[in-house]
mmCIF file of C-alpha atoms and ligand atoms in Angstrom:
data_model
loop_
_atom_site.group_PDB
_atom_site.id
_atom_site.type_symbol
_atom_site.label_atom_id
_atom_site.label_comp_id
_atom_site.label_asym_id
_atom_site.label_seq_id
_atom_site.Cartn_x
_atom_site.Cartn_y
_atom_site.Cartn_z
ATOM 1 C CA UNK A 1 19.289 -71.200 -25.056
ATOM 2 C CA UNK A 2 18.651 -74.326 -27.050
ATOM 3 C CA UNK A 3 16.532 -74.973 -30.121
ATOM 4 C CA UNK A 4 14.521 -78.148 -30.480
ATOM 5 C CA UNK A 5 12.575 -79.316 -33.524
ATOM 6 C CA UNK A 6 10.299 -82.333 -33.341
ATOM 7 C CA UNK A 7 8.976 -83.883 -36.541
ATOM 8 C CA UNK A 8 8.647 -80.522 -38.248
ATOM 9 C CA UNK A 9 6.792 -80.551 -41.558
ATOM 10 C CA UNK A 10 6.128 -77.731 -44.031
ATOM 11 C CA UNK A 11 4.049 -78.049 -47.172
ATOM 12 C CA UNK A 12 3.804 -75.569 -50.072
ATOM 13 C CA UNK A 13 1.028 -76.643 -52.433
ATOM 14 C CA UNK A 14 1.719 -80.275 -53.268
ATOM 15 C CA UNK A 15 5.378 -80.067 -52.207
ATOM 16 C CA UNK A 16 6.555 -81.326 -48.834
ATOM 17 C CA UNK A 17 9.374 -78.803 -48.431
ATOM 18 C CA UNK A 18 10.308 -80.079 -44.959
ATOM 19 C CA UNK A 19 9.474 -83.624 -44.032
ATOM 20 C CA UNK A 20 9.624 -84.920 -40.457
ATOM 21 C CA UNK A 21 12.684 -82.884 -39.428
ATOM 22 C CA UNK A 22 13.844 -83.440 -35.829
ATOM 23 C CA UNK A 23 16.977 -81.911 -34.319
ATOM 24 C CA UNK A 24 18.273 -80.359 -31.123
ATOM 25 C CA UNK A 25 20.784 -77.525 -31.046
ATOM 26 C CA UNK A 26 22.571 -77.266 -27.708
ATOM 27 C CA UNK A 27 23.146 -74.027 -25.824
ATOM 28 C CA UNK A 28 26.147 -72.175 -27.274
ATOM 29 C CA UNK A 29 26.520 -74.588 -30.168
ATOM 30 C CA UNK A 30 27.465 -73.477 -33.687
ATOM 31 C CA UNK A 31 25.142 -75.664 -35.714
ATOM 32 C CA UNK A 32 25.288 -75.626 -39.513
ATOM 33 C CA UNK A 33 22.524 -76.841 -41.809
ATOM 34 C CA UNK A 34 24.108 -77.822 -45.118
ATOM 35 C CA UNK A 35 22.294 -78.816 -48.268
ATOM 36 C CA UNK A 36 21.959 -78.053 -51.984
ATOM 37 C CA UNK A 37 19.910 -75.137 -53.256
ATOM 38 C CA UNK A 38 16.166 -75.737 -52.900
ATOM 39 C CA UNK A 39 16.426 -78.439 -50.199
ATOM 40 C CA UNK A 40 14.467 -76.354 -47.658
ATOM 41 C CA UNK A 41 17.194 -74.565 -45.662
ATOM 42 C CA UNK A 42 15.677 -71.080 -45.751
ATOM 43 C CA UNK A 43 12.245 -72.492 -45.014
ATOM 44 C CA UNK A 44 13.668 -74.203 -41.916
ATOM 45 C CA UNK A 45 15.125 -70.897 -40.718
ATOM 46 C CA UNK A 46 11.873 -69.056 -41.426
ATOM 47 C CA UNK A 47 9.913 -71.585 -39.379
ATOM 48 C CA UNK A 48 12.288 -71.237 -36.413
ATOM 49 C CA UNK A 49 12.310 -67.438 -36.554
ATOM 50 C CA UNK A 50 8.519 -67.312 -36.845
ATOM 51 C CA UNK A 51 8.337 -65.771 -40.327
ATOM 52 C CA UNK A 52 6.402 -68.805 -41.536
ATOM 53 C CA UNK A 53 3.887 -71.104 -39.784
ATOM 54 C CA UNK A 54 4.524 -74.857 -39.750
ATOM 55 C CA UNK A 55 2.175 -77.619 -40.904
ATOM 56 C CA UNK A 56 3.189 -80.344 -38.475
ATOM 57 C CA UNK A 57 5.427 -81.023 -35.487
ATOM 58 C CA UNK A 58 6.646 -78.488 -32.936
ATOM 59 C CA UNK A 59 9.506 -76.082 -32.211
ATOM 60 C CA UNK A 60 10.900 -75.132 -28.799
ATOM 61 C CA UNK A 61 13.313 -72.289 -28.129
ATOM 62 C CA UNK A 62 14.926 -72.143 -24.688
ATOM 63 C CA UNK A 63 12.479 -74.712 -23.367
ATOM 64 C CA UNK A 64 9.416 -72.743 -24.503
ATOM 65 C CA UNK A 65 7.129 -73.944 -27.263
ATOM 66 C CA UNK A 66 7.062 -71.297 -29.998
ATOM 67 C CA UNK A 67 5.361 -73.227 -32.794
ATOM 68 C CA UNK A 68 3.068 -76.245 -33.049
ATOM 69 C CA UNK A 69 -0.275 -77.112 -34.607
ATOM 70 C CA UNK A 70 -2.057 -74.750 -32.183
ATOM 71 C CA UNK A 71 0.688 -72.260 -31.347
ATOM 72 C CA UNK A 72 2.516 -69.600 -33.384
ATOM 73 C CA UNK A 73 4.518 -67.007 -31.483
ATOM 74 C CA UNK A 74 5.368 -63.970 -33.654
ATOM 75 C CA UNK A 75 9.060 -63.415 -34.532
ATOM 76 C CA UNK A 76 9.545 -60.586 -32.024
ATOM 77 C CA UNK A 77 8.372 -62.806 -29.158
ATOM 78 C CA UNK A 78 10.881 -65.583 -29.901
ATOM 79 C CA UNK A 79 14.073 -63.802 -28.808
ATOM 80 C CA UNK A 80 16.080 -64.833 -31.846
ATOM 81 C CA UNK A 81 18.179 -62.597 -34.079
ATOM 82 C CA UNK A 82 18.283 -63.225 -37.804
ATOM 83 C CA UNK A 83 21.062 -62.332 -40.240
ATOM 84 C CA UNK A 84 20.154 -62.715 -43.903
ATOM 85 C CA UNK A 85 22.250 -63.113 -47.018
ATOM 86 C CA UNK A 86 21.589 -59.484 -47.902
ATOM 87 C CA UNK A 87 22.603 -57.427 -44.916
ATOM 88 C CA UNK A 88 19.379 -55.373 -44.824
ATOM 89 C CA UNK A 89 21.092 -52.307 -43.353
ATOM 90 C CA UNK A 90 19.521 -48.844 -43.483
ATOM 91 C CA UNK A 91 21.612 -47.057 -46.146
ATOM 92 C CA UNK A 92 20.913 -43.517 -44.873
ATOM 93 C CA UNK A 93 21.928 -44.299 -41.277
ATOM 94 C CA UNK A 94 25.443 -44.529 -39.868
ATOM 95 C CA UNK A 95 26.865 -47.828 -38.679
ATOM 96 C CA UNK A 96 26.185 -46.825 -35.066
ATOM 97 C CA UNK A 97 22.566 -45.851 -35.830
ATOM 98 C CA UNK A 98 21.980 -49.151 -37.589
ATOM 99 C CA UNK A 99 23.221 -51.011 -34.527
ATOM 100 C CA UNK A 100 21.278 -48.747 -32.145
ATOM 101 C CA UNK A 101 18.023 -49.193 -34.066
ATOM 102 C CA UNK A 102 16.692 -52.271 -32.228
ATOM 103 C CA UNK A 103 17.587 -50.670 -28.882
ATOM 104 C CA UNK A 104 15.642 -47.522 -29.772
ATOM 105 C CA UNK A 105 12.663 -49.559 -30.892
ATOM 106 C CA UNK A 106 12.802 -51.386 -27.569
ATOM 107 C CA UNK A 107 12.537 -47.990 -25.793
ATOM 108 C CA UNK A 108 15.887 -48.095 -23.949
ATOM 109 C CA UNK A 109 17.320 -44.962 -22.308
ATOM 110 C CA UNK A 110 19.810 -42.876 -24.267
ATOM 111 C CA UNK A 111 22.679 -43.871 -21.949
ATOM 112 C CA UNK A 112 21.804 -47.524 -22.251
ATOM 113 C CA UNK A 113 21.589 -47.282 -26.066
ATOM 114 C CA UNK A 114 25.036 -45.647 -26.302
ATOM 115 C CA UNK A 115 26.619 -48.176 -23.961
ATOM 116 C CA UNK A 116 25.183 -51.244 -25.709
ATOM 117 C CA UNK A 117 25.933 -49.876 -29.193
ATOM 118 C CA UNK A 118 29.579 -49.267 -28.236
ATOM 119 C CA UNK A 119 29.856 -52.750 -26.744
ATOM 120 C CA UNK A 120 28.388 -54.453 -29.792
ATOM 121 C CA UNK A 121 30.564 -52.468 -32.202
ATOM 122 C CA UNK A 122 33.612 -53.406 -30.113
ATOM 123 C CA UNK A 123 32.678 -57.111 -30.248
ATOM 124 C CA UNK A 124 32.754 -57.032 -34.054
ATOM 125 C CA UNK A 125 35.757 -54.633 -34.074
ATOM 126 C CA UNK A 126 33.981 -51.816 -35.868
ATOM 127 C CA UNK A 127 34.414 -49.060 -33.281
ATOM 128 C CA UNK A 128 36.408 -46.881 -35.660
ATOM 129 C CA UNK A 129 33.749 -47.162 -38.366
ATOM 130 C CA UNK A 130 30.830 -46.086 -36.150
ATOM 131 C CA UNK A 131 30.086 -42.876 -38.086
ATOM 132 C CA UNK A 132 30.434 -44.301 -41.606
ATOM 133 C CA UNK A 133 27.509 -45.114 -43.882
ATOM 134 C CA UNK A 134 27.064 -48.752 -44.988
ATOM 135 C CA UNK A 135 27.929 -47.777 -48.592
ATOM 136 C CA UNK A 136 31.443 -46.809 -47.427
ATOM 137 C CA UNK A 137 32.179 -50.243 -45.992
ATOM 138 C CA UNK A 138 33.406 -53.481 -47.531
ATOM 139 C CA UNK A 139 31.040 -56.447 -47.806
ATOM 140 C CA UNK A 140 32.687 -58.108 -44.827
ATOM 141 C CA UNK A 141 32.362 -54.976 -42.710
ATOM 142 C CA UNK A 142 28.681 -54.631 -43.648
ATOM 143 C CA UNK A 143 28.100 -58.191 -42.586
ATOM 144 C CA UNK A 144 29.717 -57.347 -39.252
ATOM 145 C CA UNK A 145 27.318 -54.420 -38.834
ATOM 146 C CA UNK A 146 24.445 -56.848 -39.367
ATOM 147 C CA UNK A 147 25.979 -59.124 -36.706
ATOM 148 C CA UNK A 148 26.407 -56.218 -34.270
ATOM 149 C CA UNK A 149 22.780 -55.215 -34.780
ATOM 150 C CA UNK A 150 21.794 -58.787 -34.074
ATOM 151 C CA UNK A 151 23.850 -58.682 -30.854
ATOM 152 C CA UNK A 152 22.284 -55.343 -29.864
ATOM 153 C CA UNK A 153 18.864 -56.975 -29.901
ATOM 154 C CA UNK A 154 20.181 -59.017 -27.001
ATOM 155 C CA UNK A 155 19.536 -62.199 -28.945
ATOM 156 C CA UNK A 156 21.249 -65.173 -27.350
ATOM 157 C CA UNK A 157 20.050 -67.262 -30.273
ATOM 158 C CA UNK A 158 21.146 -66.239 -33.746
ATOM 159 C CA UNK A 159 19.981 -67.601 -37.076
ATOM 160 C CA UNK A 160 22.034 -66.892 -40.186
ATOM 161 C CA UNK A 161 20.899 -67.609 -43.732
ATOM 162 C CA UNK A 162 23.923 -67.852 -46.054
ATOM 163 C CA UNK A 163 25.411 -64.622 -44.663
ATOM 164 C CA UNK A 164 28.675 -65.046 -46.585
ATOM 165 C CA UNK A 165 27.204 -66.000 -49.956
ATOM 166 C CA UNK A 166 27.444 -62.446 -51.372
ATOM 167 C CA UNK A 167 31.069 -61.940 -50.399
ATOM 168 C CA UNK A 168 34.115 -62.255 -52.626
ATOM 169 C CA UNK A 169 35.938 -65.566 -52.092
ATOM 170 C CA UNK A 170 38.974 -63.862 -50.543
ATOM 171 C CA UNK A 171 36.738 -62.119 -47.991
ATOM 172 C CA UNK A 172 34.857 -65.249 -47.093
ATOM 173 C CA UNK A 173 37.834 -66.887 -45.389
ATOM 174 C CA UNK A 174 38.393 -63.789 -43.281
ATOM 175 C CA UNK A 175 34.684 -63.589 -42.407
ATOM 176 C CA UNK A 176 34.661 -67.237 -41.356
ATOM 177 C CA UNK A 177 37.352 -66.463 -38.821
ATOM 178 C CA UNK A 178 35.407 -63.424 -37.668
ATOM 179 C CA UNK A 179 32.231 -65.433 -37.297
ATOM 180 C CA UNK A 180 34.081 -67.995 -35.192
ATOM 181 C CA UNK A 181 35.535 -65.225 -33.021
ATOM 182 C CA UNK A 182 32.116 -63.569 -32.802
ATOM 183 C CA UNK A 183 30.571 -66.857 -31.734
ATOM 184 C CA UNK A 184 33.180 -67.350 -29.001
ATOM 185 C CA UNK A 185 32.786 -63.763 -27.765
ATOM 186 C CA UNK A 186 28.975 -63.787 -27.717
ATOM 187 C CA UNK A 187 28.399 -67.417 -26.702
ATOM 188 C CA UNK A 188 25.194 -67.259 -28.739
ATOM 189 C CA UNK A 189 23.496 -70.443 -29.836
ATOM 190 C CA UNK A 190 23.931 -70.206 -33.598
ATOM 191 C CA UNK A 191 22.100 -71.838 -36.476
ATOM 192 C CA UNK A 192 24.012 -71.160 -39.688
ATOM 193 C CA UNK A 193 22.707 -72.135 -43.086
ATOM 194 C CA UNK A 194 24.855 -72.719 -46.145
ATOM 195 C CA UNK A 195 25.160 -74.718 -49.348
ATOM 196 C CA UNK A 196 28.975 -74.472 -49.133
ATOM 197 C CA UNK A 197 30.483 -77.543 -47.497
ATOM 198 C CA UNK A 198 33.898 -75.962 -47.075
ATOM 199 C CA UNK A 199 32.294 -73.162 -45.061
ATOM 200 C CA UNK A 200 30.264 -75.687 -43.050
ATOM 201 C CA UNK A 201 33.372 -77.736 -42.214
ATOM 202 C CA UNK A 202 35.292 -74.629 -41.158
ATOM 203 C CA UNK A 203 32.619 -73.255 -38.815
ATOM 204 C CA UNK A 204 30.479 -76.028 -37.414
ATOM 205 C CA UNK A 205 30.450 -77.803 -34.081
ATOM 206 C CA UNK A 206 27.933 -80.040 -35.825
ATOM 207 C CA UNK A 207 26.641 -80.214 -39.385
ATOM 208 C CA UNK A 208 23.166 -81.390 -40.350
ATOM 209 C CA UNK A 209 22.728 -82.537 -43.938
ATOM 210 C CA UNK A 210 19.368 -81.514 -45.379
ATOM 211 C CA UNK A 211 18.328 -83.233 -48.609
ATOM 212 C CA UNK A 212 14.992 -82.684 -50.351
ATOM 213 C CA UNK A 213 13.413 -81.622 -47.062
ATOM 214 C CA UNK A 214 14.752 -84.533 -45.039
ATOM 215 C CA UNK A 215 17.516 -84.541 -42.472
ATOM 216 C CA UNK A 216 20.012 -87.238 -43.429
ATOM 217 C CA UNK A 217 22.598 -86.921 -40.658
ATOM 218 C CA UNK A 218 23.634 -84.495 -37.907
ATOM 219 C CA UNK A 219 27.163 -84.980 -36.552
ATOM 220 C CA UNK A 220 30.556 -83.353 -36.019
ATOM 221 C CA UNK A 221 32.252 -82.396 -39.323
ATOM 222 C CA UNK A 222 34.845 -85.198 -39.021
ATOM 223 C CA UNK A 223 32.088 -87.769 -38.479
ATOM 224 C CA UNK A 224 30.047 -86.482 -41.428
ATOM 225 C CA UNK A 225 33.165 -86.750 -43.601
ATOM 226 C CA UNK A 226 34.697 -90.005 -42.299
ATOM 227 C CA UNK A 227 31.582 -91.935 -41.249
ATOM 228 C CA UNK A 228 28.601 -90.877 -43.389
ATOM 229 C CA UNK A 229 25.310 -92.649 -42.701
ATOM 230 C CA UNK A 230 24.518 -93.421 -46.301
ATOM 231 C CA UNK A 231 25.457 -92.988 -49.949
ATOM 232 C CA UNK A 232 23.753 -89.602 -50.297
ATOM 233 C CA UNK A 233 25.815 -88.037 -47.503
ATOM 234 C CA UNK A 234 28.966 -89.811 -48.721
ATOM 235 C CA UNK A 235 28.441 -88.473 -52.231
ATOM 236 C CA UNK A 236 27.464 -84.958 -51.203
ATOM 237 C CA UNK A 237 30.377 -84.375 -48.820
ATOM 238 C CA UNK A 238 33.966 -84.282 -50.018
ATOM 239 C CA UNK A 239 35.379 -86.519 -52.689
ATOM 240 C CA UNK A 240 35.646 -90.227 -52.838
ATOM 241 C CA UNK A 241 34.342 -93.314 -54.516
ATOM 242 C CA UNK A 242 32.422 -96.384 -53.528
ATOM 243 C CA UNK A 243 33.615 -99.911 -54.171
ATOM 244 C CA UNK A 244 31.615 -103.090 -53.758
ATOM 245 C CA UNK A 245 33.437 -105.337 -51.295
ATOM 246 C CA UNK A 246 32.878 -108.500 -49.293
ATOM 247 C CA UNK A 247 32.836 -108.072 -45.496
ATOM 248 C CA UNK A 248 34.546 -111.169 -44.061
ATOM 249 C CA UNK A 249 34.057 -110.280 -40.397
ATOM 250 C CA UNK A 250 34.109 -107.391 -37.930
ATOM 251 C CA UNK A 251 35.552 -106.568 -34.513
ATOM 252 C CA UNK A 252 34.391 -103.437 -32.710
ATOM 253 C CA UNK A 253 34.568 -100.561 -35.172
ATOM 254 C CA UNK A 254 36.797 -102.415 -37.615
ATOM 255 C CA UNK A 255 35.835 -104.692 -40.465
ATOM 256 C CA UNK A 256 37.902 -107.118 -42.502
ATOM 257 C CA UNK A 257 37.023 -106.792 -46.139
ATOM 258 C CA UNK A 258 38.078 -108.328 -49.435
ATOM 259 C CA UNK A 259 38.538 -106.211 -52.550
ATOM 260 C CA UNK A 260 40.154 -107.311 -55.820
ATOM 261 C CA UNK A 261 41.148 -110.619 -54.202
ATOM 262 C CA UNK A 262 43.069 -108.933 -51.346
ATOM 263 C CA UNK A 263 42.092 -108.504 -47.684
ATOM 264 C CA UNK A 264 42.131 -105.170 -45.852
ATOM 265 C CA UNK A 265 41.040 -103.788 -42.479
ATOM 266 C CA UNK A 266 38.856 -100.666 -42.552
ATOM 267 C CA UNK A 267 36.403 -98.807 -40.256
ATOM 268 C CA UNK A 268 32.783 -99.845 -39.873
ATOM 269 C CA UNK A 269 29.854 -99.613 -37.486
ATOM 270 C CA UNK A 270 30.123 -102.170 -34.657
ATOM 271 C CA UNK A 271 28.115 -105.253 -35.582
ATOM 272 C CA UNK A 272 28.533 -104.811 -39.341
ATOM 273 C CA UNK A 273 27.261 -108.067 -40.856
ATOM 274 C CA UNK A 274 29.314 -110.216 -43.229
ATOM 275 C CA UNK A 275 28.409 -110.233 -46.912
ATOM 276 C CA UNK A 276 28.405 -107.706 -49.726
ATOM 277 C CA UNK A 277 28.788 -104.064 -48.696
ATOM 278 C CA UNK A 278 29.684 -100.637 -50.069
ATOM 279 C CA UNK A 279 33.094 -99.287 -49.077
ATOM 280 C CA UNK A 280 33.695 -95.524 -49.148
ATOM 281 C CA UNK A 281 37.256 -94.614 -50.092
ATOM 282 C CA UNK A 282 38.365 -90.987 -49.764
ATOM 283 C CA UNK A 283 41.473 -89.879 -51.707
ATOM 284 C CA UNK A 284 43.579 -89.961 -48.529
ATOM 285 C CA UNK A 285 42.594 -93.599 -47.897
ATOM 286 C CA UNK A 286 44.669 -94.721 -50.868
ATOM 287 C CA UNK A 287 48.408 -94.819 -51.269
ATOM 288 C CA UNK A 288 49.702 -95.016 -54.781
ATOM 289 C CA UNK A 289 52.880 -96.706 -55.894
ATOM 290 C CA UNK A 290 53.947 -97.965 -52.439
ATOM 291 C CA UNK A 291 56.398 -100.895 -52.393
ATOM 292 C CA UNK A 292 53.848 -103.098 -50.563
ATOM 293 C CA UNK A 293 50.944 -102.290 -52.930
ATOM 294 C CA UNK A 294 48.775 -105.362 -53.429
ATOM 295 C CA UNK A 295 46.199 -104.052 -55.890
ATOM 296 C CA UNK A 296 46.709 -102.912 -59.427
ATOM 297 C CA UNK A 297 44.628 -100.049 -60.777
ATOM 298 C CA UNK A 298 44.437 -98.343 -64.124
ATOM 299 C CA UNK A 299 45.010 -94.598 -64.322
ATOM 300 C CA UNK A 300 42.344 -92.469 -65.991
ATOM 301 C CA UNK A 301 41.969 -88.701 -65.966
ATOM 302 C CA UNK A 302 44.400 -86.652 -63.874
ATOM 303 C CA UNK A 303 43.836 -83.092 -62.609
ATOM 304 C CA UNK A 304 46.430 -80.837 -60.980
ATOM 305 C CA UNK A 305 45.058 -79.486 -57.689
ATOM 306 C CA UNK A 306 47.990 -77.402 -56.501
ATOM 307 C CA UNK A 307 50.724 -79.322 -54.697
ATOM 308 C CA UNK A 308 49.432 -82.687 -55.866
ATOM 309 C CA UNK A 309 47.713 -84.390 -58.789
ATOM 310 C CA UNK A 310 44.376 -86.054 -58.384
ATOM 311 C CA UNK A 311 44.178 -89.186 -60.480
ATOM 312 C CA UNK A 312 41.148 -91.304 -61.268
ATOM 313 C CA UNK A 313 42.087 -94.919 -60.734
ATOM 314 C CA UNK A 314 39.897 -97.844 -61.635
ATOM 315 C CA UNK A 315 40.299 -100.928 -59.497
ATOM 316 C CA UNK A 316 38.774 -104.300 -60.255
ATOM 317 C CA UNK A 317 35.374 -104.166 -58.500
ATOM 318 C CA UNK A 318 35.079 -100.407 -57.992
ATOM 319 C CA UNK A 319 31.776 -98.930 -59.173
ATOM 320 C CA UNK A 320 33.309 -95.606 -60.073
ATOM 321 C CA UNK A 321 36.974 -94.624 -60.432
ATOM 322 C CA UNK A 322 38.662 -93.894 -57.100
ATOM 323 C CA UNK A 323 40.293 -90.521 -56.645
ATOM 324 C CA UNK A 324 43.865 -90.676 -55.401
ATOM 325 C CA UNK A 325 46.412 -87.984 -54.619
ATOM 326 C CA UNK A 326 49.788 -88.444 -56.258
ATOM 327 C CA UNK A 327 52.861 -86.185 -56.164
ATOM 328 C CA UNK A 328 53.775 -86.642 -59.827
ATOM 329 C CA UNK A 329 51.447 -86.929 -62.801
ATOM 330 C CA UNK A 330 50.988 -90.581 -63.765
ATOM 331 C CA UNK A 331 50.654 -91.657 -67.402
ATOM 332 C CA UNK A 332 47.023 -92.064 -68.488
ATOM 333 C CA UNK A 333 46.223 -95.726 -69.073
ATOM 334 C CA UNK A 334 49.197 -96.908 -66.999
ATOM 335 C CA UNK A 335 48.855 -99.667 -64.425
ATOM 336 C CA UNK A 336 49.764 -98.569 -60.928
ATOM 337 C CA UNK A 337 50.137 -100.190 -57.510
ATOM 338 C CA UNK A 338 47.413 -99.200 -55.016
ATOM 339 C CA UNK A 339 47.299 -99.745 -51.243
ATOM 340 C CA UNK A 340 44.153 -99.235 -49.175
ATOM 341 C CA UNK A 341 45.184 -97.676 -45.843
ATOM 342 C CA UNK A 342 41.702 -96.938 -44.486
ATOM 343 C CA UNK A 343 38.060 -96.720 -45.543
ATOM 344 C CA UNK A 344 34.497 -96.782 -44.229
ATOM 345 C CA UNK A 345 31.913 -99.494 -44.761
ATOM 346 C CA UNK A 346 28.644 -97.648 -45.392
ATOM 347 C CA UNK A 347 25.873 -98.836 -43.053
ATOM 348 C CA UNK A 348 23.424 -101.085 -44.920
HETATM 349 P P1 ADP B 401 16.937 -73.389 -49.886
HETATM 350 O O1 ADP B 401 17.012 -72.253 -48.936
HETATM 351 O O2 ADP B 401 17.511 -74.671 -49.360
HETATM 352 O O3 ADP B 401 17.511 -73.067 -51.232
HETATM 353 P P2 ADP B 401 14.061 -72.946 -49.715
HETATM 354 O O4 ADP B 401 13.727 -73.261 -48.300
HETATM 355 O O5 ADP B 401 14.163 -71.519 -50.069
HETATM 356 O O6 ADP B 401 15.390 -73.740 -50.143
HETATM 357 O O7 ADP B 401 12.972 -73.608 -50.662
HETATM 358 C C1 ADP B 401 12.675 -74.990 -50.613
HETATM 359 C C2 ADP B 401 11.584 -75.303 -51.610
HETATM 360 O O8 ADP B 401 10.367 -74.669 -51.206
HETATM 361 C C3 ADP B 401 11.867 -74.791 -53.018
HETATM 362 O O9 ADP B 401 11.402 -75.754 -53.934
HETATM 363 C C4 ADP B 401 11.058 -73.524 -53.098
HETATM 364 O O10 ADP B 401 10.671 -73.279 -54.424
HETATM 365 C C5 ADP B 401 9.858 -73.839 -52.214
HETATM 366 N N1 ADP B 401 9.311 -72.624 -51.561
HETATM 367 C C6 ADP B 401 9.936 -71.833 -50.679
HETATM 368 N N2 ADP B 401 9.151 -70.822 -50.261
HETATM 369 C C7 ADP B 401 7.973 -70.985 -50.905
HETATM 370 C C8 ADP B 401 6.713 -70.258 -50.914
HETATM 371 N N3 ADP B 401 6.541 -69.182 -50.138
HETATM 372 N N4 ADP B 401 5.735 -70.732 -51.707
HETATM 373 C C9 ADP B 401 5.912 -71.842 -52.474
HETATM 374 N N5 ADP B 401 7.035 -72.553 -52.516
HETATM 375 C C10 ADP B 401 8.074 -72.147 -51.745
HETATM 376 MG MG1 MG B 402 17.903 -70.350 -49.080
#
């Protein structure tokens, strides 16, 4: 129940929409592809589901080659279920009939269809809505019908293209929890596509960052956030700033760095060389106004974020202002003591 892509390439006209994309999604994994609009996410999903042929590389699903330069299995032969951003439900059919549809098409017996439909509706907790029409459901409930229909197909591999993008923000949080529960209950290998990093962080076992058709990094959410491979990932995910520092030496996954004339210990790849490097500082890496502060920064713009203020602080040597969280609003232009508690040296 795994998905494997090797050097997958897709070209539209003169545009290389996917360029040399390789990744492996493990059985039962919830794998999220995250990237800005237009980076090739939907194209990736269409190649895996078989809606689009590829131009280079190969795709395996459950150990079977489904696409390569001389192979293109049609979508129905790939055993994957797809859930799109628009739910694509039949408006004139009841919830139960929508879910039963793939079972009927597959020519199952009436008893079998009823049993499976009931099971799938129970998994998404829609049993009491079985006789309603899609129009009489909330957006979140409609999305659950689409999930149940996907389950009814018997798909152990599910692809989802921004399924929460059409929902109201307050519903999205609830649907994220439901998707997680659904994933646990079904055990399906899931490829979930989104441009929303908060959603990706909340759902993913692993996140792959797709950028202009190239895969920049695929790792657990904490690793993507704390230890990005490069500036693009660091800048795309979360908040933070990059300072130019001198690496004085390293031991294991720690590096000793100098910034603004002071020495600090931060995280780094083992074997990080000495010399000039870029240090990523997230807001939580900085402590402001501590008694032992060794650096002095200048306060710029401050924004209230609910519970704390986020202040831009310029340190000597920082390329862009650092973002720090402070409990009380500091005076713009004031000088303020800054301590660096952690950080990540970006790999060269
Ligand atoms: P995303 O889902 O990340 O927003 P898409 O995969 O839909 O991105 O599109 C990636 C790029 O490929 C875009 O520049 C888009 O215009 C282009 N593209 C997608 N489908 C086609 C197509 N059928 N013909 C030509 N260009 C396409
Ligand atoms: Mg898309």
